[in-house]
Coordinates of C-alpha atoms in Angstrom, one line a residue:
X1 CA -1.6 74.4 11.1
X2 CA -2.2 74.2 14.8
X3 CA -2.6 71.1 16.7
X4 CA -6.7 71.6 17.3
X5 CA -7.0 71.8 14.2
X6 CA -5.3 68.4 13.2
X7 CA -7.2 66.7 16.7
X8 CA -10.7 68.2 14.5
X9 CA -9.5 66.7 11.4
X10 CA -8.4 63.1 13.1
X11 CA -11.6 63.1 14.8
X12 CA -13.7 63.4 11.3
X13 CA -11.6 60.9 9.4
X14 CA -11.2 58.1 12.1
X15 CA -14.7 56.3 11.5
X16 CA -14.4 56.8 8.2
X17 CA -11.4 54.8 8.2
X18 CA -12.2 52.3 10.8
X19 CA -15.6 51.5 8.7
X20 CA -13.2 50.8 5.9
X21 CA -11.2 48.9 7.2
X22 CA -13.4 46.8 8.8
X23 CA -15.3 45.9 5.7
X24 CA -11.8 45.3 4.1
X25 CA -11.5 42.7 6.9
X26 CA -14.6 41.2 6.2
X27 CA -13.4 40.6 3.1
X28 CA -15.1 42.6 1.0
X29 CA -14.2 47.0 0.2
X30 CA -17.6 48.7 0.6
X31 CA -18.9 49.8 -3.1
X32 CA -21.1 53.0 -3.6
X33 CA -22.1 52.5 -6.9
X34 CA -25.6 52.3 -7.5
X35 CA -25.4 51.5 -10.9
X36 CA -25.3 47.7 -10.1
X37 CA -27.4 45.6 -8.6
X38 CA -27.1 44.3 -5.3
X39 CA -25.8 40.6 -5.8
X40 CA -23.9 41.5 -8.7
X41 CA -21.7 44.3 -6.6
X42 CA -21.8 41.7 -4.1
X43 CA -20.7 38.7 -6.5
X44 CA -18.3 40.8 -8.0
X45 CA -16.9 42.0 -4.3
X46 CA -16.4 38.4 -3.2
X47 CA -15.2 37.1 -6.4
X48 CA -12.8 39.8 -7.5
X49 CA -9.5 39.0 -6.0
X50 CA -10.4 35.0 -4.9
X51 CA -7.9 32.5 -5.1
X52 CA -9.9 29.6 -5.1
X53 CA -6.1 27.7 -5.1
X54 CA -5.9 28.0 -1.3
X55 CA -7.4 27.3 1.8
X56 CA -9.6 29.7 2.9
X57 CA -7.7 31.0 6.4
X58 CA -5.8 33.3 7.7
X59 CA -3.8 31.8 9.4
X60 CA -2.3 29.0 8.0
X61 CA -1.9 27.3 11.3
X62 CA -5.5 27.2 11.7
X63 CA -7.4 24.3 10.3
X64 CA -11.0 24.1 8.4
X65 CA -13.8 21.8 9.7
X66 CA -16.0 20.3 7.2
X67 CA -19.5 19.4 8.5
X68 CA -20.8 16.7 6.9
X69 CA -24.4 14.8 6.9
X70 CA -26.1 12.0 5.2
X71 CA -29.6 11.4 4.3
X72 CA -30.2 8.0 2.6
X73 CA -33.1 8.4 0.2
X74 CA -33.1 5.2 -2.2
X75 CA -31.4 1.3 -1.7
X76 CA -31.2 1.3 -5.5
X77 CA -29.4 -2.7 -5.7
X78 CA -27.1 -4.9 -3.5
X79 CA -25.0 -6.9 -6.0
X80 CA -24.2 -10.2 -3.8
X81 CA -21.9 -11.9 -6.3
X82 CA -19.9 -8.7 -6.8
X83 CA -20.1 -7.4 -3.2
X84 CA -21.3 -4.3 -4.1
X85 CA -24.0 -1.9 -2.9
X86 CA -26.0 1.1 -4.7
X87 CA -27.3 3.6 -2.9
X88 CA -29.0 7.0 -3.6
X89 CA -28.3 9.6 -0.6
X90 CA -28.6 13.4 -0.2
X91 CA -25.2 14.9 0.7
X92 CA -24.6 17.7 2.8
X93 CA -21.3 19.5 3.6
X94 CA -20.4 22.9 4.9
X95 CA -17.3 25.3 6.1
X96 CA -16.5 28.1 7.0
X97 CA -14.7 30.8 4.0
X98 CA -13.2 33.2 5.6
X99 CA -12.4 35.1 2.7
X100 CA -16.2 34.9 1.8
X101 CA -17.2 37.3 3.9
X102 CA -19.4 40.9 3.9
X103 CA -21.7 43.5 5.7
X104 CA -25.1 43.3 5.0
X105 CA -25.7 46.8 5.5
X106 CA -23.3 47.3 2.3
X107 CA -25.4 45.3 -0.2
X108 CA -29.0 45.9 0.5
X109 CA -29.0 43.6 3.5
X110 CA -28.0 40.8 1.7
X111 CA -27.1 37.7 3.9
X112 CA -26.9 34.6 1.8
X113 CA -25.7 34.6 -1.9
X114 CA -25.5 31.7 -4.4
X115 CA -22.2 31.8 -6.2
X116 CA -20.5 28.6 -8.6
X117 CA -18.7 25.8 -6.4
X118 CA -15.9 26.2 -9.6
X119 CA -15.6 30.0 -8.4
X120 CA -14.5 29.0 -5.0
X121 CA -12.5 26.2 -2.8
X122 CA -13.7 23.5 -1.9
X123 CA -13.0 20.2 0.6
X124 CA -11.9 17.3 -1.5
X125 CA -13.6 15.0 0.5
X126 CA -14.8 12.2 -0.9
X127 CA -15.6 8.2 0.0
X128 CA -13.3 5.6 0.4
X129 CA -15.3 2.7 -1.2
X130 CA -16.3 4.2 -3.9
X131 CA -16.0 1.7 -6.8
X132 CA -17.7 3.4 -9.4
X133 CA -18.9 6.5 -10.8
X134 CA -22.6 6.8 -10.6
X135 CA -24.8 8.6 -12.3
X136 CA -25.6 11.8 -9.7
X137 CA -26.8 15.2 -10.9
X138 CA -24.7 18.2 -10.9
X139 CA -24.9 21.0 -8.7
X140 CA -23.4 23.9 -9.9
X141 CA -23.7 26.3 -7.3
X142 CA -23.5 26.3 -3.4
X143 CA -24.9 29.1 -0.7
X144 CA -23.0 31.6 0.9
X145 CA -23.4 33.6 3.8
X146 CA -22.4 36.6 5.3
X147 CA -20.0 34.8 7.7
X148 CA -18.5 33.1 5.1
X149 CA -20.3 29.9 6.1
X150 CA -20.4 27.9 2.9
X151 CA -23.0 25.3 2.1
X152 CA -23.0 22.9 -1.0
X153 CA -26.3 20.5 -1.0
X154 CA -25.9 17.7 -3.8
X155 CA -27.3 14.3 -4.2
X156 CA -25.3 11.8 -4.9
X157 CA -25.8 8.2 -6.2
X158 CA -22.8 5.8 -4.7
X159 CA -21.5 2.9 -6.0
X160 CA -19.4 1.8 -3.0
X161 CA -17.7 -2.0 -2.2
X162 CA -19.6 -3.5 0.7
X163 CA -18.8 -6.8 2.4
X164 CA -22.3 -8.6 1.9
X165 CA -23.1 -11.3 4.5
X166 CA -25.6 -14.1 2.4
X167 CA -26.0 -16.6 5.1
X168 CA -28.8 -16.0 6.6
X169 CA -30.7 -15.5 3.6
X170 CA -33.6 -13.8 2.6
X171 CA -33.7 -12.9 6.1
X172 CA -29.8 -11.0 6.3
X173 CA -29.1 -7.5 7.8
X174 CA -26.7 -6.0 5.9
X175 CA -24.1 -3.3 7.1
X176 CA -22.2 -0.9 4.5
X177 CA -19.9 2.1 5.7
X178 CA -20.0 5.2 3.8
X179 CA -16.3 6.8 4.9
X180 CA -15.7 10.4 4.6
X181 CA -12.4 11.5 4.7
X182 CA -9.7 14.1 3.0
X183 CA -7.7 12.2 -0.1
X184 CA -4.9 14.8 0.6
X185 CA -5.2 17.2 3.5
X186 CA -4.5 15.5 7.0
X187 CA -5.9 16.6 10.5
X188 CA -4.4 19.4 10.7
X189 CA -5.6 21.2 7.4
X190 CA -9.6 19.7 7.4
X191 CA -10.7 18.4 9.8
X192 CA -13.9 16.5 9.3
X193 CA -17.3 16.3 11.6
X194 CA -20.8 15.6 12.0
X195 CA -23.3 18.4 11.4
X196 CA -26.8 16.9 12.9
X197 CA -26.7 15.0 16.7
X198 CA -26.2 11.0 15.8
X199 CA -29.6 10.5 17.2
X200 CA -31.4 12.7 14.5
X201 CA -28.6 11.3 11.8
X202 CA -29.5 6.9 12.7
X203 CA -33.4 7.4 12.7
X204 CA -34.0 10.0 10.0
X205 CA -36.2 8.0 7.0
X206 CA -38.0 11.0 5.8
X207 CA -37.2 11.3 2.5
X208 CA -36.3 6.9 2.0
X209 CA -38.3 5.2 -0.5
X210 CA -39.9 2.6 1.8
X211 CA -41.2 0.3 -0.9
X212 CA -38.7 -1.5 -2.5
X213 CA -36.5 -5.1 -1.4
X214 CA -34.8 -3.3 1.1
X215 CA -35.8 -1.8 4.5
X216 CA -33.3 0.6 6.1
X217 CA -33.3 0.2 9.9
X218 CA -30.6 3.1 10.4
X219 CA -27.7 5.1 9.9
X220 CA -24.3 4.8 12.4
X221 CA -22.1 7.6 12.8
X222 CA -18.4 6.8 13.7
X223 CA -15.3 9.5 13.8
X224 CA -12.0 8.3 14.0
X225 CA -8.7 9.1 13.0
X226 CA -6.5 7.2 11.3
X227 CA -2.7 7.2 10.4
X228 CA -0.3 6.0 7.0
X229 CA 2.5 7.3 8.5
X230 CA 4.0 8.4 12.2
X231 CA 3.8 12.0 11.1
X232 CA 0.2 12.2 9.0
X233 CA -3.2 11.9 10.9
X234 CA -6.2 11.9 8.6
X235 CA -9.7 12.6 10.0
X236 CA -12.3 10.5 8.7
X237 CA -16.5 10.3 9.6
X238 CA -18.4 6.6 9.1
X239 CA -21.6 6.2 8.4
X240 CA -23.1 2.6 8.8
X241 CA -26.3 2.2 6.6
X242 CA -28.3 -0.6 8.1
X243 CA -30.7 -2.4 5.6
X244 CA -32.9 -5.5 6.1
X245 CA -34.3 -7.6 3.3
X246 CA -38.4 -8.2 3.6
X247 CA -37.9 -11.7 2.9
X248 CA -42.1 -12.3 1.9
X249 CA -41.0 -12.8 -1.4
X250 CA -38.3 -15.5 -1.2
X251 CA -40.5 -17.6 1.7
X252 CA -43.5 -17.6 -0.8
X253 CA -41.7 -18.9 -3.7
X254 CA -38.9 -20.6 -2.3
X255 CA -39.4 -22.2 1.0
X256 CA -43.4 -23.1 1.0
X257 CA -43.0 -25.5 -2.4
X258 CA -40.0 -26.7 -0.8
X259 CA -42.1 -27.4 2.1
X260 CA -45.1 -29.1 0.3
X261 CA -42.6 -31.1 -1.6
X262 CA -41.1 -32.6 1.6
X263 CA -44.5 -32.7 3.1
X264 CA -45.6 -34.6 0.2
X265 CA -43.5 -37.2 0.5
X266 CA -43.7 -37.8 4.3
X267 CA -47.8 -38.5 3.6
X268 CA -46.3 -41.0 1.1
X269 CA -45.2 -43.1 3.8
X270 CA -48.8 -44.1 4.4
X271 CA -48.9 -46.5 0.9
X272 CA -48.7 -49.9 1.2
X273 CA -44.9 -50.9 1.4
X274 CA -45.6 -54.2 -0.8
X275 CA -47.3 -52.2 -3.6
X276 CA -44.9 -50.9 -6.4
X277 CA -46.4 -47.3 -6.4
X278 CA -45.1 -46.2 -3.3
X279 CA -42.0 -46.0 -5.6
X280 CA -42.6 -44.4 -8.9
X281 CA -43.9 -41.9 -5.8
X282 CA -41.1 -41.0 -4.6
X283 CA -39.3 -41.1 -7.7
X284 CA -41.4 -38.4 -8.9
X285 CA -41.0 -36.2 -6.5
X286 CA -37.3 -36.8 -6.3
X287 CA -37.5 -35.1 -10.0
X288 CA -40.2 -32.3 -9.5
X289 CA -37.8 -30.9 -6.7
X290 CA -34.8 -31.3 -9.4
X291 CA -36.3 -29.3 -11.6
X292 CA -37.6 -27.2 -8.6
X293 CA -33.8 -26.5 -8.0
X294 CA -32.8 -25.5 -11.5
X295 CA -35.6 -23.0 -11.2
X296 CA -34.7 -21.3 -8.2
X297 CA -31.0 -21.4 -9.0
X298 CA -31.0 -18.0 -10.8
X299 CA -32.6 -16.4 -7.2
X300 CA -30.6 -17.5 -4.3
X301 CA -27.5 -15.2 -4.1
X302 CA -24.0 -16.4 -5.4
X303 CA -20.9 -15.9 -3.8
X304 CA -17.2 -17.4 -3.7
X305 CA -16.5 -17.2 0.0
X306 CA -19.8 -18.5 1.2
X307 CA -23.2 -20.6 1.1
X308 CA -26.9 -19.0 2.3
X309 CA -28.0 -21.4 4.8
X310 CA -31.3 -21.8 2.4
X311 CA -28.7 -23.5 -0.4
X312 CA -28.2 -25.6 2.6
X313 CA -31.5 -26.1 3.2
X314 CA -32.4 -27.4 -0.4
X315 CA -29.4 -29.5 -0.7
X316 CA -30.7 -31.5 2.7
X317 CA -34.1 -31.5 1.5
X318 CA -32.7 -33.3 -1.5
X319 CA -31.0 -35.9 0.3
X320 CA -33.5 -36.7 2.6
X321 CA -35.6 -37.6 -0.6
X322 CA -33.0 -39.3 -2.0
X323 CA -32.4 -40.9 1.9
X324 CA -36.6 -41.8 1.7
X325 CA -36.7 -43.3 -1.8
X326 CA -33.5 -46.0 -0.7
X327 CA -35.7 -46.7 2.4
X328 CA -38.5 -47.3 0.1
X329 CA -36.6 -49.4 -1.8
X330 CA -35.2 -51.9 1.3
X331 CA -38.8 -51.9 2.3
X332 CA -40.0 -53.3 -1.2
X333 CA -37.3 -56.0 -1.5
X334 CA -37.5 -57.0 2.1
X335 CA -41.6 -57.9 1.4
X336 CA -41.3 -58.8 -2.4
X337 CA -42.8 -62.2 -2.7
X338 CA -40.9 -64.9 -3.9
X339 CA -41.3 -68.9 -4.8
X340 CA -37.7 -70.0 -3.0
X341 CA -37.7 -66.9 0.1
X342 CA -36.2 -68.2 2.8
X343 CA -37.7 -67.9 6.1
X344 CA -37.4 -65.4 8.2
X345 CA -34.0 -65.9 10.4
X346 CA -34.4 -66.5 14.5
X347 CA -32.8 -63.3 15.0
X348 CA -34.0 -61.2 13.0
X349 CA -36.9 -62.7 14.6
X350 CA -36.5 -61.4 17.9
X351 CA -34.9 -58.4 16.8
X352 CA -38.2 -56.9 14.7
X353 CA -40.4 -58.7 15.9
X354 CA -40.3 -59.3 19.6
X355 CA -38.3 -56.4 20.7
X356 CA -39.0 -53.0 17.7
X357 CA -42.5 -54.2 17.3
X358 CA -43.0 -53.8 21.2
X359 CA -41.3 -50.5 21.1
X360 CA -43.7 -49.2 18.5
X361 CA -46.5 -50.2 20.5
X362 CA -47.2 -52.8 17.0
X363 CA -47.2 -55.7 19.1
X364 CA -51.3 -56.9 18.8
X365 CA -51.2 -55.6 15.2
X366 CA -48.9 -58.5 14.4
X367 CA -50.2 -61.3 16.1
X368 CA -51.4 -64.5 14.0
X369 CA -51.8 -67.7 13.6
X370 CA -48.4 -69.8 12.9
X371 CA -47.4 -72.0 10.6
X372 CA -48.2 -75.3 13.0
X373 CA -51.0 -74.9 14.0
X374 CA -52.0 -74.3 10.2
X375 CA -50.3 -77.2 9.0
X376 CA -52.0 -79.4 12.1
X377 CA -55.4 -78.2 11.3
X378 CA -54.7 -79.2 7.6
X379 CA -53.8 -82.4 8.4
X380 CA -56.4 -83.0 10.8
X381 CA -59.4 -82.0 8.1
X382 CA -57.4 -84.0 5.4
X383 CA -57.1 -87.4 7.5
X384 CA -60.7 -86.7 8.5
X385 CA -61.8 -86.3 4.5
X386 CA -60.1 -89.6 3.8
X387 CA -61.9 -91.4 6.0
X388 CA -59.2 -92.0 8.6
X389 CA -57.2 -93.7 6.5
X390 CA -53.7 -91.9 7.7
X391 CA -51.2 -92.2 9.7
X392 CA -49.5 -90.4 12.3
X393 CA -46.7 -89.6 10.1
X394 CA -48.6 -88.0 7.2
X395 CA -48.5 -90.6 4.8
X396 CA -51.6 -93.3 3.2
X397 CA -52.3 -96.2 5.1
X398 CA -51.8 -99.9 3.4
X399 CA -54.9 -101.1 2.6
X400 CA -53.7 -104.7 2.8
X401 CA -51.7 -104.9 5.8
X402 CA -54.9 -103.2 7.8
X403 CA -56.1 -106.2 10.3
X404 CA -60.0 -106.4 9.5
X405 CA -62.2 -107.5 12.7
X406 CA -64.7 -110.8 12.4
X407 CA -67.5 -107.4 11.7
X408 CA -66.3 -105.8 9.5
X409 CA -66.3 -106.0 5.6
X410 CA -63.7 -108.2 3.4
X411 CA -61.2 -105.9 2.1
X412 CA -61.6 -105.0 -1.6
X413 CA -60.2 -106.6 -4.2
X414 CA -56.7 -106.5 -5.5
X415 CA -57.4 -104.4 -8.7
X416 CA -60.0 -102.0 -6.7
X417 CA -57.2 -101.8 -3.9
X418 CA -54.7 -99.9 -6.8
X419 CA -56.8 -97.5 -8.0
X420 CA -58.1 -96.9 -4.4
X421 CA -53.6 -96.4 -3.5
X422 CA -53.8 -94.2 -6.7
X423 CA -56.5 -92.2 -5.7
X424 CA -54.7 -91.9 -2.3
X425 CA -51.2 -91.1 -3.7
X426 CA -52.7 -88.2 -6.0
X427 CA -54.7 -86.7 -2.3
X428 CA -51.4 -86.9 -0.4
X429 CA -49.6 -85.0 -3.5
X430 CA -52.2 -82.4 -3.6
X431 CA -52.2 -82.0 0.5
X432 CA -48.1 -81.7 0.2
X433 CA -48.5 -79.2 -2.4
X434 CA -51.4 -77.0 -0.5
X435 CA -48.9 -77.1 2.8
X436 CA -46.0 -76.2 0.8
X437 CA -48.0 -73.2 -0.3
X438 CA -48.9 -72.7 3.2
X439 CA -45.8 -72.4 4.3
X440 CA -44.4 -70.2 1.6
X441 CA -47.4 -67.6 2.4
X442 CA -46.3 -67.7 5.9
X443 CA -43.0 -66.9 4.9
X444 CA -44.3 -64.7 3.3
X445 CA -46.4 -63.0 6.1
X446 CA -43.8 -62.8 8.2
X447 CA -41.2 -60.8 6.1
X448 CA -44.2 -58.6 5.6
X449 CA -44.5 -58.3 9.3
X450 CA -40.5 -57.9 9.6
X451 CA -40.9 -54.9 6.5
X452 CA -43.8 -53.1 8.3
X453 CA -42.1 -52.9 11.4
X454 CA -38.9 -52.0 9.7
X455 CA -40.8 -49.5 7.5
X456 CA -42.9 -47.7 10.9
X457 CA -39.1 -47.6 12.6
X458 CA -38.0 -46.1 9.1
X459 CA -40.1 -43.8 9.2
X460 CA -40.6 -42.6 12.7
X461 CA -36.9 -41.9 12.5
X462 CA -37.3 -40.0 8.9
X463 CA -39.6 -37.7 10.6
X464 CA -38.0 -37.0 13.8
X465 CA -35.0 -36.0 11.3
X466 CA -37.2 -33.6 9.1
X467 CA -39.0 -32.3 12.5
X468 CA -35.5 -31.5 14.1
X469 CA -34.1 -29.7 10.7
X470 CA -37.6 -27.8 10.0
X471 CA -37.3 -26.5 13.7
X472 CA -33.6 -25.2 13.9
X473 CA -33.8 -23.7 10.4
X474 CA -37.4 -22.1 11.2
X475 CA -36.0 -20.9 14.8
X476 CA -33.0 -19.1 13.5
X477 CA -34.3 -17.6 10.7
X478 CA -36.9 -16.1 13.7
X479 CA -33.8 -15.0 15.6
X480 CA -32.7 -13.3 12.3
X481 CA -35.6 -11.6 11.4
X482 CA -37.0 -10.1 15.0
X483 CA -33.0 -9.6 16.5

């Protein structure tokens, strides 16, 4: 055969050949049956001689990057006591197959197929704090297309471990990483990276369930590598889910009784501090925020490493009750009334009365009459009842040893004179006896003078200490909730 006749033969067969071969290198022989359908030839094509076993390159030396993305759809529960969080997220992942490849000119133009994720290889990525299985659907197939880009679309509910902050409860932000990464393969097999910008990934809430506990503020993305040994580099992608708890709830039925409680008992103040109710009060309400606390034990969060600052919150509350009732109590025995009180010492005096009083501004409100000029008034109407017959040192005068004047009237007789000394011993009894209860009321008066001042000093300092609290507590838990 001559040679143009071999040059007219090569030049028939040579895109024949080249066609064929590049469909073999796409991965898939071109098939002109028309028996079949289209995506069964084209199943079949793909399917045929897979080895699902091995990574999908080439060349060995080339690794496979995983795109991966995160929606977060549902904050299904945040376990404080076990540290635990429960999420509900749509998962995305794709790669590129290259053994999962065709011309859609072969198969009716077909450029994305649906084939079962058992059928082919895939990423065994998974998350590192996953602590138990949940309960998420299962997908059973993934999309294919004619570049060999594979994507498999699942959701996914993830029990993960999460290290739960509880202090500044109910108004925490809590942050729990979702990690990404290869169990087995390192860097240089899979590599791993995001498949949205991080912009679209931290303020996507399209899909999240907005009503519940929980308000997600946004997701972080993070890639890093990380190393077990010199010579294996893993590739791993973070995402932070950022969560806030609408704390409307716990302030209505935790911290407002709490509040009315405490505000309760500062009103009681205003009682009388010498009457006995102010007291059984206080003693009340010392038990209705007992029992208040056994209620809302079962709420507040419980963990070993740590106290919510609102556990601290009650257990002050408590002891400034506790703190107001021993007040009360001082205050009543310091005014109680009794037959043999002693009066009120000089110091003490000066102390309450001269120097506190004046620094409450209670100065005019304790002014009154003392005990002398009492006592001198007393006297004075007593000697003037009796006729003058007193002396100067408080006692009856001797009828007999008076000197009578040349005027004035013989004296009695001797028997009239007794009964008239009698009569006179029996009035300067009952005149000691009225200033001895004089001066025990005055006693009196002035340890309730001493108790009210005490009691007003008490008590201005019992509410600058509640004021103080109630302000720090109230202005962090601001900073909390608006930072």
């Amino acid at each position: 055969m001559s040679l143009p006749v071999w040059q007219a033969l090569l030049a028939l067969l040579l895109p024949t050949l080249l066609v064929q071969g590049q469909a073999r290198w796409r991965g898939c022989p071109q098939d002109h049956s028309t028996t079949k359908p289209a995506l069964l030839r084209l199943s079949d094509c793909l399917l045929s001689n897979y080895t699902k076993g091995v990574r999908p390159v080439r060349d060995w030396r080339k690794s496979t990057t995983v795109l991966v993305d995160v929606i977060v759809y549902a904050i299904l529960n945040v376990d404080e006591k076990n540290q635990v969080l429960t999420t509900y997220i749509w998962y995305r992942q794709c790669w590129t197959d290259e053994f999962l490849q065709w011309n859609p000119e072969d198969f009716d133009n077909i450029t994305r197929l649906s084939i079962p994720t058992d059928s082919i290889w895939v990423p065994d990525i998974l998350i590192n704090e996953f602590v138990d299985v949940g309960k998420s659907p299962n997908i059973p197939y993934v999309y294919v297309k004619q570049d060999g880009n594979v994507q498999n679309y699942k959701p996914l509910q993830v029990v993960t471990a999460c290290s739960l902050d509880i202090y500044n409860f109910p108004f925490d932000v809590q942050n729990c990483s979702l990690t990404f990464t290869s169990w087995l393969h390192t860097i240089q097999d899979i590599n791993i990276s995001l498949w949205r910008k991080p912009e679209k990934v931290k303020y996507d809430r399209s899909v999240f369930m907005n009503q519940g506990e929980w308000e997600l503020l946004g997701v972080l993305t993070q890639f890093q590598k990380f190393s077990i040994e010199a010579s294996s580099c893993y590739a791993e992608m973070k995402f932070y889910v950022v969560i806030r708890r609408r704390p409307l709830f716990y302030v209505v039925s935790l911290l407002l009784p709490s509040v009315f409680l405490m505000v309760m008992d500062i009103v009681g103040f205003y009682l009388p501090p010498d009457s006995g109710e102010r007291v059984s009060f206080k003693i009340t309400l010392l038990l209705g925020y007992s029992v208040f606390l056994i209620i809302v034990s079962d709420t507040l969060p419980a963990t070993a490493i740590g106290t919510p600052l609102i556990g601290v919150y009650f257990v002050v509350c408590m002891a400034l009750l506790v703190i107001s009732l021993a007040e009360t109590i001082l205050i009543v025995r310091v005014v109680h009334k009794q037959d043999l009180q002693q009066p009120v010492p000089v110091w003490l005096r000066r102390l309450v009365l001269d120097r506190i009083a004046v620094l409450l501004c209670l100065g005019e409100q304790l002014n009154s009459p003392r005990l002398s000029a009492t006592s001198q008034a007393t006297k004075i109407d007593d000697c003037s009842a009796m006729g003058n017959h007193c002396s100067h040192s408080g006692g009856p005068l001797d009828l007999e040893k008076i000197p009578w004047g040349r005027g004035s009237p013989p004296p009695p007789p001797r028997g009239a004179s007794l009964a008239v000394r009698g009569l006179l011993q029996e009035l300067s009894n009952i005149r000691h006896f009225l200033e001895k209860r004089d001066e025990s009321r005055e006693v009196a008066r002035d340890w309730l003078r001493v108790g009210s001042v005490l009691d007003r000093l008490l008590f201005r300092i019992y509410l600058l200490a509640v004021l103080a609290y109630t302000i720090t507590l109230v202005t962090l838990w601001s900073i909390w909730q608006y930072s």
